[in-house]
Amino acid sequence: MSESTRYSKRTEGVTGSAIRELFKLTARPGVISFGGGNPSPAALPDGIVADISRELVASNGKVLLQYGMTEGLPSLREALVPYAEKEFGIRADVSGILPVTGSTQAFNLLLDAYTDPGDVILTENPTFLGATQAMRLHELRVVPVDSDDKGLRMDALEDAILKYRPRMLYTIPTFQNPTGVTLPTERRRRIAELAEKYDILVAEDDPYHSLRYCGESLPTIKSFDKAGKIAFMGSFSKVISPGLRVGFLICDDAKLMRKCVICKQSDDLHTANLNQAIVEAYLRRDLLAPHVAATCQRYGDQMRCMLDALETMEGVQKFTRPEGGLFIFAWLREGVNATDQLMKAVEKGVAYVPGTYFYPDGGHDNTLRLNFSNADIPTIRRGMALLADALKA
Amino acid sequence: MSESTRYSKRTEGVTGSAIRELFKLTARPGVISFGGGNPSPAALPDGIVADISRELVASNGKVLLQYGMTEGLPSLREALVPYAEKEFGIRADVSGILPVTGSTQAFNLLLDAYTDPGDVILTENPTFLGATQAMRLHELRVVPVDSDDKGLRMDALEDAILKYRPRMLYTIPTFQNPTGVTLPTERRRRIAELAEKYDILVAEDDPYHSLRYCGESLPTIKSFDKAGKIAFMGSFSKVISPGLRVGFLICDDAKLMRKCVICKQSDDLHTANLNQAIVEAYLRRDLLAPHVAATCQRYGDQMRCMLDALETMEGVQKFTRPEGGLFIFAWLREGVNATDQLMKAVEKGVAYVPGTYFYPDGGHDNTLRLNFSNADIPTIRRGMALLADALKA
């Protein structure tokens, strides 16, 4: 190809997830990684999925291996109705639920269907890097809104709404990525009110919802939605398996949902049937609840182990104390650069993600994100000791 | 939602696949459908896939159920290298092969990565409706190029290139959808030359390639590509299972491939691992070739049965005689409207797709597409008798 070849404007300057690139650098043999957002291997139900897969294909393979509907496997959509109500307090109609190829796709479809280049989208600050990348590929103007130790600040949010007239707000209200912070009930209710008042579509991303290790479950923003302005995105990646790529979108705006379906038709025609059927079996056979309970036990222990290590760690100024999810966010001393420190840490044998990547406008160089779901307790102990060493050096 | 709610510009006026909507209308119990593009249930290998699924998840579930790479399952990519060479005459590097969630996604990624709204894309006339829809969602200007009974006319193609300065050409050179026509070798070579000469990216869509029932296999356009201007899209939907949603993109332009990977990251993060592993098993265990041979035997018989019925059918003026694929295209008498006739046919108990939907600019109201892969021979005989009845009436 000639050097002058022109590509699409939307991909100009979008370089791919910096985290995924960083992982390639830090993926040295023997390095303990607190970097990803991967489930524990022990939490991946390979035995059950192996048996279910065979059973499903043997008994219903002529349907599962055939083309399916873009709108999703009808029996999974039906099973998602009571699940949405029980788990998320969301009353949805079958027609308001769209199974998708991971909740990543749900967000991409919403951006396809609802936004035009140049539109403003508000986000938490910091926020999930993958979502920011999707916004950039849609040529949106990303405006981060100040957060405090409970998540989005409502005064800052309303100020930003008045100032920028955004089309959308993207938020992860529960055990946020990267901070682990959970937005209080009153702010959730308020977001639903602001969405109605100012005609803003809220993309509520709630993949960690079921992974709570202490405290009370909070109502979703969507459960306060009276005006059909909240689009809810759920995922089975954290509670069954990310490799299966099944999530779902719930949306009361029939026209918006129809547009999402049309866009999905061009994206991948439909989500793989077998993968949808495996999730359906988890829901219908009551396999999900006990699996999630066991996973919460495991991850809760791992989180407490990591928090204990942080308590006494020199060089760590502050850190979040999540009640669930996969991540802890930490602040090194002012002036210390977590990206520089990462290289030292990797040499010691441990890796994390510098927090700066999660801030749409950069900066906050002294922050870092630690994942506690992937490594077991002995590994977390060893890794945190290595990290303490690296930060001392 | 208020009536005035604004949605994205890209989805304005895109109403979804007319075919899929038509199917809902014609899906009456007992109606024989020649409408879709579905494989025969008998050609869907449920027994083998059931066993393979269990075995793969049981033996490698901790990898398959975990997050995978956007670039695809490394072992599948490796297996695709010799497959691409043997089946399609394409010499590709692992880095030039991207497994995707059905070849639908491959085309969507190319449009994301290479085109801007307003760009011109050339297509055959008629062409695959799903591809046209993807072009419209990318706000491209779709310019159909005249075809004859051997496919794209080279004089018309070069004229259109000079007149419209297109960014891309989309073509299905082998057993085209909807016509079933196959482009001769000399024209394939010529397309590769024109792509280089005029700096046009060619999206070569070749999902039916292996389904040949007579005649000699022809070289792909990609096999003549010296300048890295041909992006090749393959699919396992027609030769293993569409419900698994696995296809692949082959592209020598490293920068374009990188951009496709970045777009895929935002689309669905990665293609489901289990689904990729099932396809890999088909390739590595030499399961694909015998399965394709048996499928060709079946579909070839079905095609000949349908062609025989067309020979004597009153009201059918002309029809294509494909050497493979899934479809026959037919012309009713001038002035007869195939959409009007469809309603009569459905009342008799048989359905097809009016050809007009495949023409980007509409018209050609007397044409229709018939699928011969889904129904077995007794059903084809019965359905064609009903169709003859309907056309007589």
PDB file of C-alpha atoms in Angstrom, chain B residues 49-287:
ATOM      1  CA  VAL B  49     -20.535 -30.312  16.819  1.00  0.00           C
ATOM      2  CA  ALA B  50     -22.183 -31.620  20.005  1.00  0.00           C
ATOM      3  CA  ASP B  51     -19.279 -33.975  20.651  1.00  0.00           C
ATOM      4  CA  ILE B  52     -16.604 -31.480  19.653  1.00  0.00           C
ATOM      5  CA  SER B  53     -18.095 -28.744  21.834  1.00  0.00           C
ATOM      6  CA  ARG B  54     -18.022 -30.907  24.898  1.00  0.00           C
ATOM      7  CA  GLU B  55     -14.531 -32.156  24.205  1.00  0.00           C
ATOM      8  CA  LEU B  56     -13.142 -28.664  23.559  1.00  0.00           C
ATOM      9  CA  VAL B  57     -14.676 -27.090  26.646  1.00  0.00           C
ATOM     10  CA  ALA B  58     -13.787 -30.063  28.851  1.00  0.00           C
ATOM     11  CA  SER B  59     -10.158 -30.079  27.727  1.00  0.00           C
ATOM     12  CA  ASN B  60      -9.498 -26.376  27.202  1.00  0.00           C
ATOM     13  CA  GLY B  61     -12.405 -24.601  28.888  1.00  0.00           C
ATOM     14  CA  LYS B  62     -10.288 -22.336  31.082  1.00  0.00           C
ATOM     15  CA  VAL B  63      -8.920 -20.773  27.902  1.00  0.00           C
ATOM     16  CA  LEU B  64     -12.082 -20.900  25.779  1.00  0.00           C
ATOM     17  CA  LEU B  65     -14.359 -19.433  28.452  1.00  0.00           C
ATOM     18  CA  GLN B  66     -11.876 -16.653  29.324  1.00  0.00           C
ATOM     19  CA  TYR B  67     -11.417 -13.388  27.403  1.00  0.00           C
ATOM     20  CA  GLY B  68      -9.681 -13.911  24.083  1.00  0.00           C
ATOM     21  CA  MET B  69      -7.715 -11.673  21.760  1.00  0.00           C
ATOM     22  CA  THR B  70      -9.491  -9.315  19.366  1.00  0.00           C
ATOM     23  CA  GLU B  71      -7.162 -10.682  16.689  1.00  0.00           C
ATOM     24  CA  GLY B  72      -8.711 -14.125  17.117  1.00  0.00           C
ATOM     25  CA  LEU B  73      -7.815 -17.501  18.560  1.00  0.00           C
ATOM     26  CA  PRO B  74      -4.134 -17.915  17.607  1.00  0.00           C
ATOM     27  CA  SER B  75      -4.529 -21.604  16.787  1.00  0.00           C
ATOM     28  CA  LEU B  76      -7.476 -20.896  14.449  1.00  0.00           C
ATOM     29  CA  ARG B  77      -5.528 -18.174  12.678  1.00  0.00           C
ATOM     30  CA  GLU B  78      -2.706 -20.653  12.125  1.00  0.00           C
ATOM     31  CA  ALA B  79      -5.107 -23.255  10.781  1.00  0.00           C
ATOM     32  CA  LEU B  80      -6.590 -20.695   8.404  1.00  0.00           C
ATOM     33  CA  VAL B  81      -3.238 -20.129   6.659  1.00  0.00           C
ATOM     34  CA  PRO B  82      -3.072 -23.506   4.872  1.00  0.00           C
ATOM     35  CA  TYR B  83      -6.860 -23.472   4.416  1.00  0.00           C
ATOM     36  CA  ALA B  84      -6.691 -20.118   2.607  1.00  0.00           C
ATOM     37  CA  GLU B  85      -3.967 -21.386   0.330  1.00  0.00           C
ATOM     38  CA  LYS B  86      -5.528 -24.734  -0.466  1.00  0.00           C
ATOM     39  CA  GLU B  87      -9.157 -23.658  -0.786  1.00  0.00           C
ATOM     40  CA  PHE B  88      -8.791 -20.128  -2.191  1.00  0.00           C
ATOM     41  CA  GLY B  89      -5.267 -19.970  -3.611  1.00  0.00           C
ATOM     42  CA  ILE B  90      -4.431 -17.169  -1.199  1.00  0.00           C
ATOM     43  CA  ARG B  91      -1.034 -16.964   0.435  1.00  0.00           C
ATOM     44  CA  ALA B  92      -1.545 -15.106   3.668  1.00  0.00           C
ATOM     45  CA  ASP B  93       0.446 -14.477   6.763  1.00  0.00           C
ATOM     46  CA  VAL B  94      -1.151 -15.174  10.164  1.00  0.00           C
ATOM     47  CA  SER B  95      -1.153 -11.424  10.765  1.00  0.00           C
ATOM     48  CA  GLY B  96      -3.159 -10.928   7.576  1.00  0.00           C
ATOM     49  CA  ILE B  97      -6.002 -13.196   8.726  1.00  0.00           C
ATOM     50  CA  LEU B  98      -8.686 -12.038  11.138  1.00  0.00           C
ATOM     51  CA  PRO B  99     -11.364 -14.425  12.400  1.00  0.00           C
ATOM     52  CA  VAL B 100     -14.632 -12.514  12.710  1.00  0.00           C
ATOM     53  CA  THR B 101     -18.208 -12.961  13.919  1.00  0.00           C
ATOM     54  CA  GLY B 102     -19.512 -14.057  10.526  1.00  0.00           C
ATOM     55  CA  SER B 103     -18.329 -12.503   7.271  1.00  0.00           C
ATOM     56  CA  THR B 104     -21.090  -9.938   7.817  1.00  0.00           C
ATOM     57  CA  GLN B 105     -18.772  -8.452  10.407  1.00  0.00           C
ATOM     58  CA  ALA B 106     -15.797  -8.566   8.029  1.00  0.00           C
ATOM     59  CA  PHE B 107     -17.567  -6.265   5.582  1.00  0.00           C
ATOM     60  CA  ASN B 108     -18.810  -3.958   8.324  1.00  0.00           C
ATOM     61  CA  LEU B 109     -15.237  -3.612   9.638  1.00  0.00           C
ATOM     62  CA  LEU B 110     -13.894  -2.804   6.179  1.00  0.00           C
ATOM     63  CA  LEU B 111     -16.498  -0.079   5.773  1.00  0.00           C
ATOM     64  CA  ASP B 112     -15.709   1.255   9.262  1.00  0.00           C
ATOM     65  CA  ALA B 113     -11.988   1.299   8.620  1.00  0.00           C
ATOM     66  CA  TYR B 114     -11.852   2.462   5.017  1.00  0.00           C
ATOM     67  CA  THR B 115     -14.843   4.623   4.131  1.00  0.00           C
ATOM     68  CA  ASP B 116     -16.318   7.988   5.070  1.00  0.00           C
ATOM     69  CA  PRO B 117     -19.895   9.139   4.553  1.00  0.00           C
ATOM     70  CA  GLY B 118     -20.423  10.255   0.974  1.00  0.00           C
ATOM     71  CA  ASP B 119     -17.810   7.903  -0.508  1.00  0.00           C
ATOM     72  CA  VAL B 120     -18.860   5.923  -3.555  1.00  0.00           C
ATOM     73  CA  ILE B 121     -18.944   2.137  -3.485  1.00  0.00           C
ATOM     74  CA  LEU B 122     -19.586   0.084  -6.615  1.00  0.00           C
ATOM     75  CA  THR B 123     -21.601  -3.132  -6.548  1.00  0.00           C
ATOM     76  CA  GLU B 124     -22.958  -5.729  -8.871  1.00  0.00           C
ATOM     77  CA  ASN B 125     -26.486  -5.148 -10.072  1.00  0.00           C
ATOM     78  CA  PRO B 126     -28.291  -6.959  -8.457  1.00  0.00           C
ATOM     79  CA  THR B 127     -26.316  -7.605  -5.262  1.00  0.00           C
ATOM     80  CA  PHE B 128     -26.639  -8.974  -1.713  1.00  0.00           C
ATOM     81  CA  LEU B 129     -29.159  -6.907   0.221  1.00  0.00           C
ATOM     82  CA  GLY B 130     -27.365  -7.249   3.564  1.00  0.00           C
ATOM     83  CA  ALA B 131     -24.254  -5.682   2.068  1.00  0.00           C
ATOM     84  CA  THR B 132     -26.285  -2.838   0.574  1.00  0.00           C
ATOM     85  CA  GLN B 133     -27.784  -2.168   3.986  1.00  0.00           C
ATOM     86  CA  ALA B 134     -24.330  -1.998   5.574  1.00  0.00           C
ATOM     87  CA  MET B 135     -23.278   0.497   2.885  1.00  0.00           C
ATOM     88  CA  ARG B 136     -26.339   2.655   3.577  1.00  0.00           C
ATOM     89  CA  LEU B 137     -25.640   2.615   7.322  1.00  0.00           C
ATOM     90  CA  HIS B 138     -22.178   3.924   6.464  1.00  0.00           C
ATOM     91  CA  GLU B 139     -23.851   6.666   4.423  1.00  0.00           C
ATOM     92  CA  LEU B 140     -22.059   5.585   1.255  1.00  0.00           C
ATOM     93  CA  ARG B 141     -23.246   6.358  -2.212  1.00  0.00           C
ATOM     94  CA  VAL B 142     -24.072   2.951  -3.699  1.00  0.00           C
ATOM     95  CA  VAL B 143     -23.507   2.771  -7.445  1.00  0.00           C
ATOM     96  CA  PRO B 144     -24.561  -0.500  -9.090  1.00  0.00           C
ATOM     97  CA  VAL B 145     -22.554  -1.537 -12.157  1.00  0.00           C
ATOM     98  CA  ASP B 146     -24.174  -3.337 -15.064  1.00  0.00           C
ATOM     99  CA  SER B 147     -23.762  -7.076 -15.099  1.00  0.00           C
ATOM    100  CA  ASP B 148     -24.321  -9.589 -17.865  1.00  0.00           C
ATOM    101  CA  ASP B 149     -24.893 -13.334 -17.663  1.00  0.00           C
ATOM    102  CA  LYS B 150     -21.302 -13.808 -16.504  1.00  0.00           C
ATOM    103  CA  GLY B 151     -21.372 -11.148 -13.795  1.00  0.00           C
ATOM    104  CA  LEU B 152     -19.809  -7.680 -13.690  1.00  0.00           C
ATOM    105  CA  ARG B 153     -19.128  -6.181 -17.122  1.00  0.00           C
ATOM    106  CA  MET B 154     -15.553  -4.927 -17.284  1.00  0.00           C
ATOM    107  CA  ASP B 155     -16.315  -2.039 -19.641  1.00  0.00           C
ATOM    108  CA  ALA B 156     -19.121  -0.853 -17.382  1.00  0.00           C
ATOM    109  CA  LEU B 157     -16.856  -1.235 -14.359  1.00  0.00           C
ATOM    110  CA  GLU B 158     -14.070   0.895 -15.796  1.00  0.00           C
ATOM    111  CA  ASP B 159     -16.591   3.497 -16.968  1.00  0.00           C
ATOM    112  CA  ALA B 160     -18.056   3.672 -13.481  1.00  0.00           C
ATOM    113  CA  ILE B 161     -14.593   3.973 -11.939  1.00  0.00           C
ATOM    114  CA  LEU B 162     -13.750   6.892 -14.206  1.00  0.00           C
ATOM    115  CA  LYS B 163     -17.097   8.549 -13.667  1.00  0.00           C
ATOM    116  CA  TYR B 164     -17.559   8.084  -9.916  1.00  0.00           C
ATOM    117  CA  ARG B 165     -14.014   7.736  -8.521  1.00  0.00           C
ATOM    118  CA  PRO B 166     -15.157   5.086  -6.034  1.00  0.00           C
ATOM    119  CA  ARG B 167     -13.344   4.130  -2.840  1.00  0.00           C
ATOM    120  CA  MET B 168     -14.429   0.514  -2.993  1.00  0.00           C
ATOM    121  CA  LEU B 169     -15.939  -2.248  -5.088  1.00  0.00           C
ATOM    122  CA  TYR B 170     -18.055  -4.916  -3.404  1.00  0.00           C
ATOM    123  CA  THR B 171     -18.333  -8.159  -5.352  1.00  0.00           C
ATOM    124  CA  ILE B 172     -19.458 -11.768  -4.903  1.00  0.00           C
ATOM    125  CA  PRO B 173     -17.631 -13.357  -7.822  1.00  0.00           C
ATOM    126  CA  THR B 174     -18.607 -16.980  -7.207  1.00  0.00           C
ATOM    127  CA  PHE B 175     -22.204 -18.252  -7.353  1.00  0.00           C
ATOM    128  CA  GLN B 176     -23.328 -14.733  -6.699  1.00  0.00           C
ATOM    129  CA  ASN B 177     -26.179 -13.789  -4.410  1.00  0.00           C
ATOM    130  CA  PRO B 178     -28.841 -13.386  -5.789  1.00  0.00           C
ATOM    131  CA  THR B 179     -28.017 -14.532  -9.340  1.00  0.00           C
ATOM    132  CA  GLY B 180     -25.894 -17.643  -8.816  1.00  0.00           C
ATOM    133  CA  VAL B 181     -23.615 -16.405 -11.617  1.00  0.00           C
ATOM    134  CA  THR B 182     -19.827 -16.943 -11.536  1.00  0.00           C
ATOM    135  CA  LEU B 183     -17.372 -14.368 -12.861  1.00  0.00           C
ATOM    136  CA  PRO B 184     -14.899 -15.802 -15.424  1.00  0.00           C
ATOM    137  CA  THR B 185     -11.169 -15.959 -14.619  1.00  0.00           C
ATOM    138  CA  GLU B 186     -10.190 -13.202 -17.041  1.00  0.00           C
ATOM    139  CA  ARG B 187     -12.566 -10.749 -15.418  1.00  0.00           C
ATOM    140  CA  ARG B 188     -11.227 -11.660 -11.991  1.00  0.00           C
ATOM    141  CA  ARG B 189      -7.701 -10.894 -13.107  1.00  0.00           C
ATOM    142  CA  ARG B 190      -8.923  -7.664 -14.653  1.00  0.00           C
ATOM    143  CA  ILE B 191     -10.588  -6.538 -11.421  1.00  0.00           C
ATOM    144  CA  ALA B 192      -7.292  -6.976  -9.572  1.00  0.00           C
ATOM    145  CA  GLU B 193      -5.573  -4.864 -12.254  1.00  0.00           C
ATOM    146  CA  LEU B 194      -8.203  -2.134 -12.115  1.00  0.00           C
ATOM    147  CA  ALA B 195      -8.030  -2.048  -8.321  1.00  0.00           C
ATOM    148  CA  GLU B 196      -4.293  -1.414  -8.506  1.00  0.00           C
ATOM    149  CA  LYS B 197      -4.523   1.034 -11.386  1.00  0.00           C
ATOM    150  CA  TYR B 198      -7.216   3.194  -9.818  1.00  0.00           C
ATOM    151  CA  ASP B 199      -6.387   2.601  -6.117  1.00  0.00           C
ATOM    152  CA  ILE B 200      -9.693   0.999  -5.224  1.00  0.00           C
ATOM    153  CA  LEU B 201     -10.214  -1.409  -2.353  1.00  0.00           C
ATOM    154  CA  VAL B 202     -12.072  -4.513  -3.516  1.00  0.00           C
ATOM    155  CA  ALA B 203     -14.140  -6.397  -0.955  1.00  0.00           C
ATOM    156  CA  GLU B 204     -14.286  -9.912  -2.392  1.00  0.00           C
ATOM    157  CA  ASP B 205     -17.112 -11.804  -0.691  1.00  0.00           C
ATOM    158  CA  ASP B 206     -16.776 -15.528  -1.361  1.00  0.00           C
ATOM    159  CA  PRO B 207     -18.991 -17.472   1.054  1.00  0.00           C
ATOM    160  CA  TYR B 208     -20.242 -20.017  -1.507  1.00  0.00           C
ATOM    161  CA  HIS B 209     -16.848 -20.829  -3.049  1.00  0.00           C
ATOM    162  CA  SER B 210     -16.654 -24.432  -1.810  1.00  0.00           C
ATOM    163  CA  LEU B 211     -20.210 -25.277  -2.827  1.00  0.00           C
ATOM    164  CA  ARG B 212     -19.501 -26.198  -6.466  1.00  0.00           C
ATOM    165  CA  TYR B 213     -21.645 -28.896  -8.092  1.00  0.00           C
ATOM    166  CA  CYS B 214     -20.116 -28.947 -11.571  1.00  0.00           C
ATOM    167  CA  GLY B 215     -17.370 -27.291 -13.582  1.00  0.00           C
ATOM    168  CA  GLU B 216     -13.916 -26.231 -12.480  1.00  0.00           C
ATOM    169  CA  SER B 217     -13.027 -24.125  -9.444  1.00  0.00           C
ATOM    170  CA  LEU B 218     -11.847 -20.653 -10.473  1.00  0.00           C
ATOM    171  CA  PRO B 219      -9.051 -18.611  -8.900  1.00  0.00           C
ATOM    172  CA  THR B 220     -10.146 -15.916  -6.473  1.00  0.00           C
ATOM    173  CA  ILE B 221      -9.667 -12.249  -7.354  1.00  0.00           C
ATOM    174  CA  LYS B 222      -7.420 -12.109  -4.299  1.00  0.00           C
ATOM    175  CA  SER B 223      -5.099 -14.683  -5.875  1.00  0.00           C
ATOM    176  CA  PHE B 224      -4.302 -12.069  -8.577  1.00  0.00           C
ATOM    177  CA  ASP B 225      -3.709  -9.309  -6.022  1.00  0.00           C
ATOM    178  CA  LYS B 226      -0.237  -7.823  -6.373  1.00  0.00           C
ATOM    179  CA  ALA B 227      -0.893  -4.471  -4.762  1.00  0.00           C
ATOM    180  CA  GLY B 228      -2.676  -5.439  -1.565  1.00  0.00           C
ATOM    181  CA  LYS B 229      -5.919  -3.923  -2.818  1.00  0.00           C
ATOM    182  CA  ILE B 230      -8.142  -6.976  -2.415  1.00  0.00           C
ATOM    183  CA  ALA B 231      -9.721  -7.741   0.974  1.00  0.00           C
ATOM    184  CA  PHE B 232     -11.087 -11.261   0.986  1.00  0.00           C
ATOM    185  CA  MET B 233     -14.047 -12.339   3.123  1.00  0.00           C
ATOM    186  CA  GLY B 234     -14.715 -15.981   3.859  1.00  0.00           C
ATOM    187  CA  SER B 235     -17.395 -17.692   5.895  1.00  0.00           C
ATOM    188  CA  PHE B 236     -18.095 -21.004   7.564  1.00  0.00           C
ATOM    189  CA  SER B 237     -21.827 -20.303   7.574  1.00  0.00           C
ATOM    190  CA  LYS B 238     -22.535 -22.210   4.370  1.00  0.00           C
ATOM    191  CA  VAL B 239     -20.116 -25.086   4.924  1.00  0.00           C
ATOM    192  CA  ILE B 240     -20.445 -25.775   8.678  1.00  0.00           C
ATOM    193  CA  SER B 241     -23.092 -23.664  10.415  1.00  0.00           C
ATOM    194  CA  PRO B 242     -24.414 -20.111  10.179  1.00  0.00           C
ATOM    195  CA  GLY B 243     -25.567 -20.197  13.810  1.00  0.00           C
ATOM    196  CA  LEU B 244     -21.963 -20.368  15.030  1.00  0.00           C
ATOM    197  CA  ARG B 245     -21.165 -16.972  13.424  1.00  0.00           C
ATOM    198  CA  VAL B 246     -17.574 -17.523  12.332  1.00  0.00           C
ATOM    199  CA  GLY B 247     -16.005 -16.067   9.221  1.00  0.00           C
ATOM    200  CA  PHE B 248     -12.679 -14.495   8.344  1.00  0.00           C
ATOM    201  CA  LEU B 249     -11.082 -11.511   6.682  1.00  0.00           C
ATOM    202  CA  ILE B 250      -7.831 -11.710   4.722  1.00  0.00           C
ATOM    203  CA  CYS B 251      -6.052  -8.464   3.981  1.00  0.00           C
ATOM    204  CA  ASP B 252      -2.415  -7.653   3.163  1.00  0.00           C
ATOM    205  CA  ASP B 253      -2.617  -3.995   4.082  1.00  0.00           C
ATOM    206  CA  ALA B 254      -1.286  -4.103   7.649  1.00  0.00           C
ATOM    207  CA  LYS B 255      -2.570  -0.644   8.486  1.00  0.00           C
ATOM    208  CA  LEU B 256      -6.054  -1.445   7.247  1.00  0.00           C
ATOM    209  CA  MET B 257      -6.021  -4.708   9.197  1.00  0.00           C
ATOM    210  CA  ARG B 258      -4.954  -2.859  12.343  1.00  0.00           C
ATOM    211  CA  LYS B 259      -7.840  -0.443  11.903  1.00  0.00           C
ATOM    212  CA  CYS B 260     -10.264  -3.342  11.423  1.00  0.00           C
ATOM    213  CA  VAL B 261      -8.988  -4.853  14.684  1.00  0.00           C
ATOM    214  CA  ILE B 262      -9.496  -1.550  16.510  1.00  0.00           C
ATOM    215  CA  CYS B 263     -13.040  -1.300  15.174  1.00  0.00           C
ATOM    216  CA  LYS B 264     -13.715  -4.909  16.124  1.00  0.00           C
ATOM    217  CA  GLN B 265     -12.542  -4.161  19.675  1.00  0.00           C
ATOM    218  CA  SER B 266     -15.416  -1.699  19.942  1.00  0.00           C
ATOM    219  CA  ASP B 267     -17.871  -3.939  18.087  1.00  0.00           C
ATOM    220  CA  ASP B 268     -17.689  -7.103  20.152  1.00  0.00           C
ATOM    221  CA  LEU B 269     -14.196  -7.229  21.720  1.00  0.00           C
ATOM    222  CA  HIS B 270     -13.538 -10.609  20.142  1.00  0.00           C
ATOM    223  CA  THR B 271     -15.327 -13.491  18.417  1.00  0.00           C
ATOM    224  CA  ALA B 272     -16.528 -16.144  20.871  1.00  0.00           C
ATOM    225  CA  ASN B 273     -13.666 -18.565  21.534  1.00  0.00           C
ATOM    226  CA  LEU B 274     -15.658 -21.790  21.561  1.00  0.00           C
ATOM    227  CA  ASN B 275     -17.115 -20.992  18.148  1.00  0.00           C
ATOM    228  CA  GLN B 276     -13.648 -20.321  16.736  1.00  0.00           C
ATOM    229  CA  ALA B 277     -12.356 -23.549  18.296  1.00  0.00           C
ATOM    230  CA  ILE B 278     -15.152 -25.600  16.717  1.00  0.00           C
ATOM    231  CA  VAL B 279     -14.210 -24.276  13.277  1.00  0.00           C
ATOM    232  CA  GLU B 280     -10.549 -24.927  14.019  1.00  0.00           C
ATOM    233  CA  ALA B 281     -11.361 -28.537  14.889  1.00  0.00           C
ATOM    234  CA  TYR B 282     -13.164 -28.903  11.558  1.00  0.00           C
ATOM    235  CA  LEU B 283     -10.053 -27.693   9.757  1.00  0.00           C
ATOM    236  CA  ARG B 284      -7.436 -29.583  11.757  1.00  0.00           C
ATOM    237  CA  ARG B 285      -9.246 -32.903  11.885  1.00  0.00           C
ATOM    238  CA  ASP B 286     -10.062 -32.928   8.184  1.00  0.00           C
ATOM    239  CA  LEU B 287     -13.746 -32.907   8.960  1.00  0.00           C
TER     240      LEU B 287
END
